[in-house]
């Protein structure tokens, strides 16, 4: 709604390509089919909470270079959400390790970024926000939508129920930070779309050709063998998520 209000002559269409709980490694593989095929004008990239599975620079740089290879005029903006384990460092002005990797890509490619951390930690320090309830103040009634009850505890706004995912009031803070940043710093007062310069590649093995391949195309080889889900250490390393995804 903010984009439509600010750019009334433009036709604004949202491409919601997010999948919760996934990182930039999966994002780099999904990008061609789930995002670039739809020819976006502006791409928001957010992976600070879930990281990269160890492929920090390769996956994030792959997202940038894939995007500008498809259309160098596509604007990119990195966005940094947060969860409870980050709060101490963010309040001290420190970036997370993966956030720092993303910022290095930003600096190299001249990409703007928006960090929600300063606004949230400022409100926490002022006592005007709780990151999550100290009791069951936000437990929804049976059959009630989670956002139906106002998120406050003793008159103080509560950001989330679980220390990570914002409720309605928390999402409104995120929205306002994006709008403030876009209007104040990121969007120029005027100008036509222009191609972004593509500097030298930063990481040796950036994921420039990452893609998703249907399992039917790759499961025919003799090297594939069934996994014993009761004993396989990789399968059981994150059992609940793995089993729910693969069963």
PDB file of C-alpha atoms in Angstrom:
ATOM      1  CA  UNK A   1       0.000   0.000   0.000  1.00  0.00           C
ATOM      2  CA  UNK A   2       2.890   2.371   0.767  1.00  0.00           C
ATOM      3  CA  UNK A   3       4.437   1.781  -2.659  1.00  0.00           C
ATOM      4  CA  UNK A   4       1.098   2.372  -4.386  1.00  0.00           C
ATOM      5  CA  UNK A   5       0.577   5.601  -2.472  1.00  0.00           C
ATOM      6  CA  UNK A   6       4.079   6.869  -3.200  1.00  0.00           C
ATOM      7  CA  UNK A   7       4.033   5.882  -6.870  1.00  0.00           C
ATOM      8  CA  UNK A   8       0.401   6.376  -7.962  1.00  0.00           C
ATOM      9  CA  UNK A   9       1.211   6.187 -11.689  1.00  0.00           C
ATOM     10  CA  UNK A  10       2.946   2.817 -11.369  1.00  0.00           C
ATOM     11  CA  UNK A  11       1.285  -0.591 -11.390  1.00  0.00           C
ATOM     12  CA  UNK A  12       2.552  -2.250  -8.221  1.00  0.00           C
ATOM     13  CA  UNK A  13       2.467  -6.039  -8.046  1.00  0.00           C
ATOM     14  CA  UNK A  14       3.991  -8.004  -5.156  1.00  0.00           C
ATOM     15  CA  UNK A  15       5.851 -11.240  -5.885  1.00  0.00           C
ATOM     16  CA  UNK A  16       5.872 -13.071  -2.551  1.00  0.00           C
ATOM     17  CA  UNK A  17       8.608 -15.642  -3.139  1.00  0.00           C
ATOM     18  CA  UNK A  18       9.547 -16.131   0.510  1.00  0.00           C
ATOM     19  CA  UNK A  19       9.642 -19.548   2.187  1.00  0.00           C
ATOM     20  CA  UNK A  20      10.010 -19.361   5.955  1.00  0.00           C
ATOM     21  CA  UNK A  21      12.849 -21.126   7.713  1.00  0.00           C
ATOM     22  CA  UNK A  22      15.103 -21.268   4.646  1.00  0.00           C
ATOM     23  CA  UNK A  23      18.430 -19.591   3.942  1.00  0.00           C
ATOM     24  CA  UNK A  24      20.290 -17.913   1.115  1.00  0.00           C
ATOM     25  CA  UNK A  25      21.640 -21.258  -0.131  1.00  0.00           C
ATOM     26  CA  UNK A  26      18.131 -22.441  -1.019  1.00  0.00           C
ATOM     27  CA  UNK A  27      17.260 -18.907  -2.096  1.00  0.00           C
ATOM     28  CA  UNK A  28      20.033 -18.830  -4.685  1.00  0.00           C
ATOM     29  CA  UNK A  29      18.732 -22.086  -6.149  1.00  0.00           C
ATOM     30  CA  UNK A  30      15.102 -20.927  -6.198  1.00  0.00           C
ATOM     31  CA  UNK A  31      15.832 -17.483  -7.582  1.00  0.00           C
ATOM     32  CA  UNK A  32      15.633 -18.201 -11.351  1.00  0.00           C
ATOM     33  CA  UNK A  33      12.253 -19.916 -11.336  1.00  0.00           C
ATOM     34  CA  UNK A  34      10.512 -18.297  -8.356  1.00  0.00           C
ATOM     35  CA  UNK A  35      11.677 -14.702  -8.832  1.00  0.00           C
ATOM     36  CA  UNK A  36      13.630 -13.788 -11.955  1.00  0.00           C
ATOM     37  CA  UNK A  37      11.161 -15.474 -14.296  1.00  0.00           C
ATOM     38  CA  UNK A  38       8.622 -12.862 -13.146  1.00  0.00           C
ATOM     39  CA  UNK A  39      10.957  -9.984 -14.151  1.00  0.00           C
ATOM     40  CA  UNK A  40      10.945  -7.940 -10.908  1.00  0.00           C
ATOM     41  CA  UNK A  41      11.871  -4.257 -10.817  1.00  0.00           C
ATOM     42  CA  UNK A  42      12.842  -4.337  -7.123  1.00  0.00           C
ATOM     43  CA  UNK A  43      14.109  -7.341  -5.145  1.00  0.00           C
ATOM     44  CA  UNK A  44      14.174  -7.512  -1.340  1.00  0.00           C
ATOM     45  CA  UNK A  45      16.619 -10.091   0.054  1.00  0.00           C
ATOM     46  CA  UNK A  46      16.309 -11.203   3.718  1.00  0.00           C
ATOM     47  CA  UNK A  47      18.234 -14.156   5.147  1.00  0.00           C
ATOM     48  CA  UNK A  48      19.993 -12.916   8.311  1.00  0.00           C
ATOM     49  CA  UNK A  49      17.981 -15.082  10.716  1.00  0.00           C
ATOM     50  CA  UNK A  50      18.314 -18.390   8.856  1.00  0.00           C
ATOM     51  CA  UNK A  51      21.751 -17.807   7.333  1.00  0.00           C
ATOM     52  CA  UNK A  52      23.346 -19.717   4.517  1.00  0.00           C
ATOM     53  CA  UNK A  53      24.239 -23.251   5.699  1.00  0.00           C
ATOM     54  CA  UNK A  54      27.900 -22.266   5.456  1.00  0.00           C
ATOM     55  CA  UNK A  55      27.850 -20.740   1.955  1.00  0.00           C
ATOM     56  CA  UNK A  56      27.692 -17.097   3.038  1.00  0.00           C
ATOM     57  CA  UNK A  57      29.426 -15.224   0.255  1.00  0.00           C
ATOM     58  CA  UNK A  58      28.845 -17.812  -2.481  1.00  0.00           C
ATOM     59  CA  UNK A  59      25.059 -17.900  -2.109  1.00  0.00           C
ATOM     60  CA  UNK A  60      24.428 -14.203  -1.442  1.00  0.00           C
ATOM     61  CA  UNK A  61      26.723 -13.057  -4.236  1.00  0.00           C
ATOM     62  CA  UNK A  62      25.065 -15.636  -6.470  1.00  0.00           C
ATOM     63  CA  UNK A  63      21.693 -13.996  -5.807  1.00  0.00           C
ATOM     64  CA  UNK A  64      23.079 -10.570  -6.753  1.00  0.00           C
ATOM     65  CA  UNK A  65      24.905 -11.638  -9.904  1.00  0.00           C
ATOM     66  CA  UNK A  66      22.090 -13.902 -11.119  1.00  0.00           C
ATOM     67  CA  UNK A  67      19.674 -10.995 -10.718  1.00  0.00           C
ATOM     68  CA  UNK A  68      21.798  -8.504 -12.632  1.00  0.00           C
ATOM     69  CA  UNK A  69      22.688 -11.042 -15.291  1.00  0.00           C
ATOM     70  CA  UNK A  70      18.952 -11.419 -15.949  1.00  0.00           C
ATOM     71  CA  UNK A  71      18.303  -7.659 -15.838  1.00  0.00           C
ATOM     72  CA  UNK A  72      20.978  -5.156 -14.746  1.00  0.00           C
ATOM     73  CA  UNK A  73      18.273  -2.535 -14.108  1.00  0.00           C
ATOM     74  CA  UNK A  74      16.651  -4.539 -11.303  1.00  0.00           C
ATOM     75  CA  UNK A  75      17.113  -2.730  -7.986  1.00  0.00           C
ATOM     76  CA  UNK A  76      18.124  -4.827  -4.960  1.00  0.00           C
ATOM     77  CA  UNK A  77      17.721  -4.016  -1.275  1.00  0.00           C
ATOM     78  CA  UNK A  78      18.917  -6.239   1.588  1.00  0.00           C
ATOM     79  CA  UNK A  79      16.689  -6.310   4.671  1.00  0.00           C
ATOM     80  CA  UNK A  80      17.744  -7.608   8.098  1.00  0.00           C
ATOM     81  CA  UNK A  81      15.149  -9.059  10.432  1.00  0.00           C
ATOM     82  CA  UNK A  82      16.144 -10.253  13.894  1.00  0.00           C
ATOM     83  CA  UNK A  83      15.468 -12.792  16.616  1.00  0.00           C
ATOM     84  CA  UNK A  84      16.134 -12.974  20.329  1.00  0.00           C
ATOM     85  CA  UNK A  85      19.642 -14.414  20.227  1.00  0.00           C
ATOM     86  CA  UNK A  86      20.873 -11.385  18.267  1.00  0.00           C
ATOM     87  CA  UNK A  87      19.634  -8.693  20.653  1.00  0.00           C
ATOM     88  CA  UNK A  88      22.689  -8.301  22.889  1.00  0.00           C
ATOM     89  CA  UNK A  89      25.091  -7.807  19.987  1.00  0.00           C
ATOM     90  CA  UNK A  90      22.703  -5.604  18.019  1.00  0.00           C
ATOM     91  CA  UNK A  91      22.151  -3.366  21.052  1.00  0.00           C
ATOM     92  CA  UNK A  92      25.948  -2.967  21.251  1.00  0.00           C
ATOM     93  CA  UNK A  93      26.092  -1.936  17.599  1.00  0.00           C
ATOM     94  CA  UNK A  94      27.501  -5.273  16.425  1.00  0.00           C
ATOM     95  CA  UNK A  95      26.364  -7.173  13.352  1.00  0.00           C
ATOM     96  CA  UNK A  96      25.814 -10.944  13.305  1.00  0.00           C
ATOM     97  CA  UNK A  97      28.407 -13.024  11.462  1.00  0.00           C
ATOM     98  CA  UNK A  98      26.102 -13.738   8.528  1.00  0.00           C
ATOM     99  CA  UNK A  99      24.769 -10.188   8.563  1.00  0.00           C
ATOM    100  CA  UNK A 100      28.369  -8.997   8.249  1.00  0.00           C
ATOM    101  CA  UNK A 101      28.866 -11.276   5.250  1.00  0.00           C
ATOM    102  CA  UNK A 102      25.747  -9.842   3.618  1.00  0.00           C
ATOM    103  CA  UNK A 103      26.963  -6.316   4.326  1.00  0.00           C
ATOM    104  CA  UNK A 104      30.289  -7.092   2.655  1.00  0.00           C
ATOM    105  CA  UNK A 105      28.351  -8.046  -0.482  1.00  0.00           C
ATOM    106  CA  UNK A 106      26.343  -4.820  -0.146  1.00  0.00           C
ATOM    107  CA  UNK A 107      29.488  -2.730   0.062  1.00  0.00           C
ATOM    108  CA  UNK A 108      31.098  -4.465  -2.902  1.00  0.00           C
ATOM    109  CA  UNK A 109      28.055  -4.059  -5.158  1.00  0.00           C
ATOM    110  CA  UNK A 110      26.703  -0.744  -3.873  1.00  0.00           C
ATOM    111  CA  UNK A 111      23.454  -2.299  -2.624  1.00  0.00           C
ATOM    112  CA  UNK A 112      21.421  -0.478   0.063  1.00  0.00           C
ATOM    113  CA  UNK A 113      20.377  -2.351   3.197  1.00  0.00           C
ATOM    114  CA  UNK A 114      17.786  -1.816   5.919  1.00  0.00           C
ATOM    115  CA  UNK A 115      18.433  -3.162   9.436  1.00  0.00           C
ATOM    116  CA  UNK A 116      15.486  -3.392  11.832  1.00  0.00           C
ATOM    117  CA  UNK A 117      17.849  -3.918  14.774  1.00  0.00           C
ATOM    118  CA  UNK A 118      18.453  -0.266  15.760  1.00  0.00           C
ATOM    119  CA  UNK A 119      14.733   0.558  15.973  1.00  0.00           C
ATOM    120  CA  UNK A 120      13.848  -2.560  17.966  1.00  0.00           C
ATOM    121  CA  UNK A 121      16.771  -2.323  20.396  1.00  0.00           C
ATOM    122  CA  UNK A 122      16.086   1.406  20.903  1.00  0.00           C
ATOM    123  CA  UNK A 123      12.514   0.624  21.955  1.00  0.00           C
ATOM    124  CA  UNK A 124      13.689  -2.211  24.180  1.00  0.00           C
ATOM    125  CA  UNK A 125      16.130   0.106  25.957  1.00  0.00           C
ATOM    126  CA  UNK A 126      13.405   2.715  26.410  1.00  0.00           C
ATOM    127  CA  UNK A 127      11.040   0.144  27.919  1.00  0.00           C
ATOM    128  CA  UNK A 128       8.366   0.725  25.281  1.00  0.00           C
ATOM    129  CA  UNK A 129       8.644  -2.768  23.769  1.00  0.00           C
ATOM    130  CA  UNK A 130       8.958  -6.377  24.938  1.00  0.00           C
ATOM    131  CA  UNK A 131      10.530  -8.737  22.432  1.00  0.00           C
ATOM    132  CA  UNK A 132       8.312 -11.582  23.654  1.00  0.00           C
ATOM    133  CA  UNK A 133       5.822 -12.007  26.501  1.00  0.00           C
ATOM    134  CA  UNK A 134       7.020 -12.658  30.026  1.00  0.00           C
ATOM    135  CA  UNK A 135       3.870 -14.731  30.557  1.00  0.00           C
ATOM    136  CA  UNK A 136       1.021 -16.112  28.466  1.00  0.00           C
ATOM    137  CA  UNK A 137      -0.258 -12.619  27.714  1.00  0.00           C
ATOM    138  CA  UNK A 138      -0.397 -13.325  23.979  1.00  0.00           C
ATOM    139  CA  UNK A 139      -1.779 -16.841  24.070  1.00  0.00           C
ATOM    140  CA  UNK A 140      -4.707 -16.740  21.589  1.00  0.00           C
ATOM    141  CA  UNK A 141      -8.115 -18.059  22.462  1.00  0.00           C
ATOM    142  CA  UNK A 142      -9.263 -21.307  20.867  1.00  0.00           C
ATOM    143  CA  UNK A 143     -10.053 -20.857  17.151  1.00  0.00           C
ATOM    144  CA  UNK A 144      -8.854 -17.243  17.347  1.00  0.00           C
ATOM    145  CA  UNK A 145      -6.479 -15.804  14.770  1.00  0.00           C
ATOM    146  CA  UNK A 146      -3.099 -15.074  16.427  1.00  0.00           C
ATOM    147  CA  UNK A 147      -3.343 -11.383  15.544  1.00  0.00           C
ATOM    148  CA  UNK A 148      -6.869 -10.941  16.883  1.00  0.00           C
ATOM    149  CA  UNK A 149      -5.674  -9.960  20.353  1.00  0.00           C
ATOM    150  CA  UNK A 150      -3.716  -6.734  20.706  1.00  0.00           C
ATOM    151  CA  UNK A 151      -0.082  -7.496  21.417  1.00  0.00           C
ATOM    152  CA  UNK A 152       0.575  -5.705  24.682  1.00  0.00           C
ATOM    153  CA  UNK A 153       1.529  -6.667  28.210  1.00  0.00           C
ATOM    154  CA  UNK A 154       0.738  -4.170  30.964  1.00  0.00           C
ATOM    155  CA  UNK A 155       0.425  -1.487  28.308  1.00  0.00           C
ATOM    156  CA  UNK A 156       3.794  -2.273  26.682  1.00  0.00           C
ATOM    157  CA  UNK A 157       3.846  -3.359  23.042  1.00  0.00           C
ATOM    158  CA  UNK A 158       4.973  -6.978  22.574  1.00  0.00           C
ATOM    159  CA  UNK A 159       6.932  -7.644  19.385  1.00  0.00           C
ATOM    160  CA  UNK A 160       6.541 -11.418  19.014  1.00  0.00           C
ATOM    161  CA  UNK A 161       5.171 -14.515  20.674  1.00  0.00           C
ATOM    162  CA  UNK A 162       8.235 -16.693  20.169  1.00  0.00           C
ATOM    163  CA  UNK A 163      11.222 -14.341  20.217  1.00  0.00           C
ATOM    164  CA  UNK A 164      11.496 -14.170  16.433  1.00  0.00           C
ATOM    165  CA  UNK A 165       8.350 -13.911  14.314  1.00  0.00           C
ATOM    166  CA  UNK A 166       6.608 -10.539  14.785  1.00  0.00           C
ATOM    167  CA  UNK A 167       2.902 -10.259  15.504  1.00  0.00           C
ATOM    168  CA  UNK A 168       0.825  -7.574  13.789  1.00  0.00           C
ATOM    169  CA  UNK A 169       2.253  -4.723  15.883  1.00  0.00           C
ATOM    170  CA  UNK A 170       5.789  -5.966  15.280  1.00  0.00           C
ATOM    171  CA  UNK A 171       5.232  -6.193  11.548  1.00  0.00           C
ATOM    172  CA  UNK A 172       3.968  -2.616  11.582  1.00  0.00           C
ATOM    173  CA  UNK A 173       7.313  -1.515  13.053  1.00  0.00           C
ATOM    174  CA  UNK A 174       9.114  -3.367  10.257  1.00  0.00           C
ATOM    175  CA  UNK A 175       6.867  -1.677   7.696  1.00  0.00           C
ATOM    176  CA  UNK A 176       7.489   1.779   9.112  1.00  0.00           C
ATOM    177  CA  UNK A 177      11.263   1.289   9.130  1.00  0.00           C
ATOM    178  CA  UNK A 178      11.203   0.215   5.473  1.00  0.00           C
ATOM    179  CA  UNK A 179       9.010   3.171   4.479  1.00  0.00           C
ATOM    180  CA  UNK A 180      11.195   5.631   6.402  1.00  0.00           C
ATOM    181  CA  UNK A 181      14.368   4.220   4.869  1.00  0.00           C
ATOM    182  CA  UNK A 182      12.964   4.105   1.354  1.00  0.00           C
ATOM    183  CA  UNK A 183      11.601   7.634   1.461  1.00  0.00           C
ATOM    184  CA  UNK A 184      14.560   9.180   3.225  1.00  0.00           C
ATOM    185  CA  UNK A 185      17.661   7.493   1.858  1.00  0.00           C
ATOM    186  CA  UNK A 186      17.144   4.888  -0.833  1.00  0.00           C
ATOM    187  CA  UNK A 187      14.840   6.267  -3.518  1.00  0.00           C
ATOM    188  CA  UNK A 188      16.262   9.229  -5.448  1.00  0.00           C
ATOM    189  CA  UNK A 189      14.074  12.265  -5.899  1.00  0.00           C
ATOM    190  CA  UNK A 190      14.109  11.725  -9.649  1.00  0.00           C
ATOM    191  CA  UNK A 191      15.809   9.718 -12.333  1.00  0.00           C
ATOM    192  CA  UNK A 192      15.233   6.960 -14.849  1.00  0.00           C
ATOM    193  CA  UNK A 193      16.045   3.258 -14.331  1.00  0.00           C
ATOM    194  CA  UNK A 194      19.657   2.523 -15.167  1.00  0.00           C
ATOM    195  CA  UNK A 195      21.842  -0.559 -15.342  1.00  0.00           C
ATOM    196  CA  UNK A 196      23.786  -1.359 -12.194  1.00  0.00           C
ATOM    197  CA  UNK A 197      27.542  -1.758 -12.723  1.00  0.00           C
ATOM    198  CA  UNK A 198      28.797  -5.294 -12.171  1.00  0.00           C
ATOM    199  CA  UNK A 199      32.169  -5.205 -10.366  1.00  0.00           C
ATOM    200  CA  UNK A 200      34.624  -8.077 -10.250  1.00  0.00           C
ATOM    201  CA  UNK A 201      33.375 -11.223  -8.559  1.00  0.00           C
ATOM    202  CA  UNK A 202      34.112 -11.244  -4.830  1.00  0.00           C
ATOM    203  CA  UNK A 203      33.949 -14.946  -3.946  1.00  0.00           C
ATOM    204  CA  UNK A 204      35.683 -17.646  -5.971  1.00  0.00           C
ATOM    205  CA  UNK A 205      32.735 -20.023  -6.201  1.00  0.00           C
ATOM    206  CA  UNK A 206      29.716 -17.715  -6.285  1.00  0.00           C
ATOM    207  CA  UNK A 207      26.542 -19.592  -7.145  1.00  0.00           C
ATOM    208  CA  UNK A 208      26.030 -18.093 -10.567  1.00  0.00           C
ATOM    209  CA  UNK A 209      24.194 -21.047 -12.107  1.00  0.00           C
ATOM    210  CA  UNK A 210      22.332 -22.448  -9.092  1.00  0.00           C
ATOM    211  CA  UNK A 211      18.977 -24.002  -9.895  1.00  0.00           C
ATOM    212  CA  UNK A 212      16.381 -26.470  -8.683  1.00  0.00           C
ATOM    213  CA  UNK A 213      16.179 -29.783 -10.525  1.00  0.00           C
ATOM    214  CA  UNK A 214      13.146 -32.103 -10.284  1.00  0.00           C
ATOM    215  CA  UNK A 215      14.042 -35.159  -8.222  1.00  0.00           C
ATOM    216  CA  UNK A 216      12.666 -37.433 -10.943  1.00  0.00           C
ATOM    217  CA  UNK A 217      15.567 -36.341 -13.155  1.00  0.00           C
ATOM    218  CA  UNK A 218      18.331 -37.199 -10.703  1.00  0.00           C
ATOM    219  CA  UNK A 219      17.122 -40.211  -8.722  1.00  0.00           C
ATOM    220  CA  UNK A 220      17.674 -42.736 -11.505  1.00  0.00           C
ATOM    221  CA  UNK A 221      21.408 -43.281 -10.947  1.00  0.00           C
ATOM    222  CA  UNK A 222      22.767 -46.381  -9.259  1.00  0.00           C
ATOM    223  CA  UNK A 223      24.710 -44.265  -6.746  1.00  0.00           C
ATOM    224  CA  UNK A 224      21.496 -43.369  -4.934  1.00  0.00           C
ATOM    225  CA  UNK A 225      20.645 -45.645  -2.009  1.00  0.00           C
ATOM    226  CA  UNK A 226      17.810 -45.603   0.538  1.00  0.00           C
ATOM    227  CA  UNK A 227      18.521 -43.913   3.868  1.00  0.00           C
ATOM    228  CA  UNK A 228      17.672 -45.563   7.173  1.00  0.00           C
ATOM    229  CA  UNK A 229      15.730 -42.727   8.779  1.00  0.00           C
ATOM    230  CA  UNK A 230      16.094 -44.334  12.200  1.00  0.00           C
ATOM    231  CA  UNK A 231      19.902 -44.230  12.222  1.00  0.00           C
ATOM    232  CA  UNK A 232      21.226 -41.893   9.493  1.00  0.00           C
ATOM    233  CA  UNK A 233      23.082 -39.045  11.281  1.00  0.00           C
ATOM    234  CA  UNK A 234      22.421 -36.428   8.588  1.00  0.00           C
ATOM    235  CA  UNK A 235      18.719 -37.185   8.428  1.00  0.00           C
ATOM    236  CA  UNK A 236      18.429 -37.101  12.230  1.00  0.00           C
ATOM    237  CA  UNK A 237      20.526 -33.959  12.758  1.00  0.00           C
ATOM    238  CA  UNK A 238      17.417 -31.805  12.411  1.00  0.00           C
ATOM    239  CA  UNK A 239      14.884 -34.583  12.614  1.00  0.00           C
ATOM    240  CA  UNK A 240      11.621 -32.720  13.026  1.00  0.00           C
ATOM    241  CA  UNK A 241      12.241 -30.390  10.097  1.00  0.00           C
ATOM    242  CA  UNK A 242      13.844 -33.070   7.895  1.00  0.00           C
ATOM    243  CA  UNK A 243      11.114 -35.615   8.507  1.00  0.00           C
ATOM    244  CA  UNK A 244       8.355 -33.077   7.920  1.00  0.00           C
ATOM    245  CA  UNK A 245       9.994 -31.940   4.677  1.00  0.00           C
ATOM    246  CA  UNK A 246      10.956 -35.308   3.181  1.00  0.00           C
ATOM    247  CA  UNK A 247       8.392 -37.816   4.377  1.00  0.00           C
TER     248      UNK A 247
END
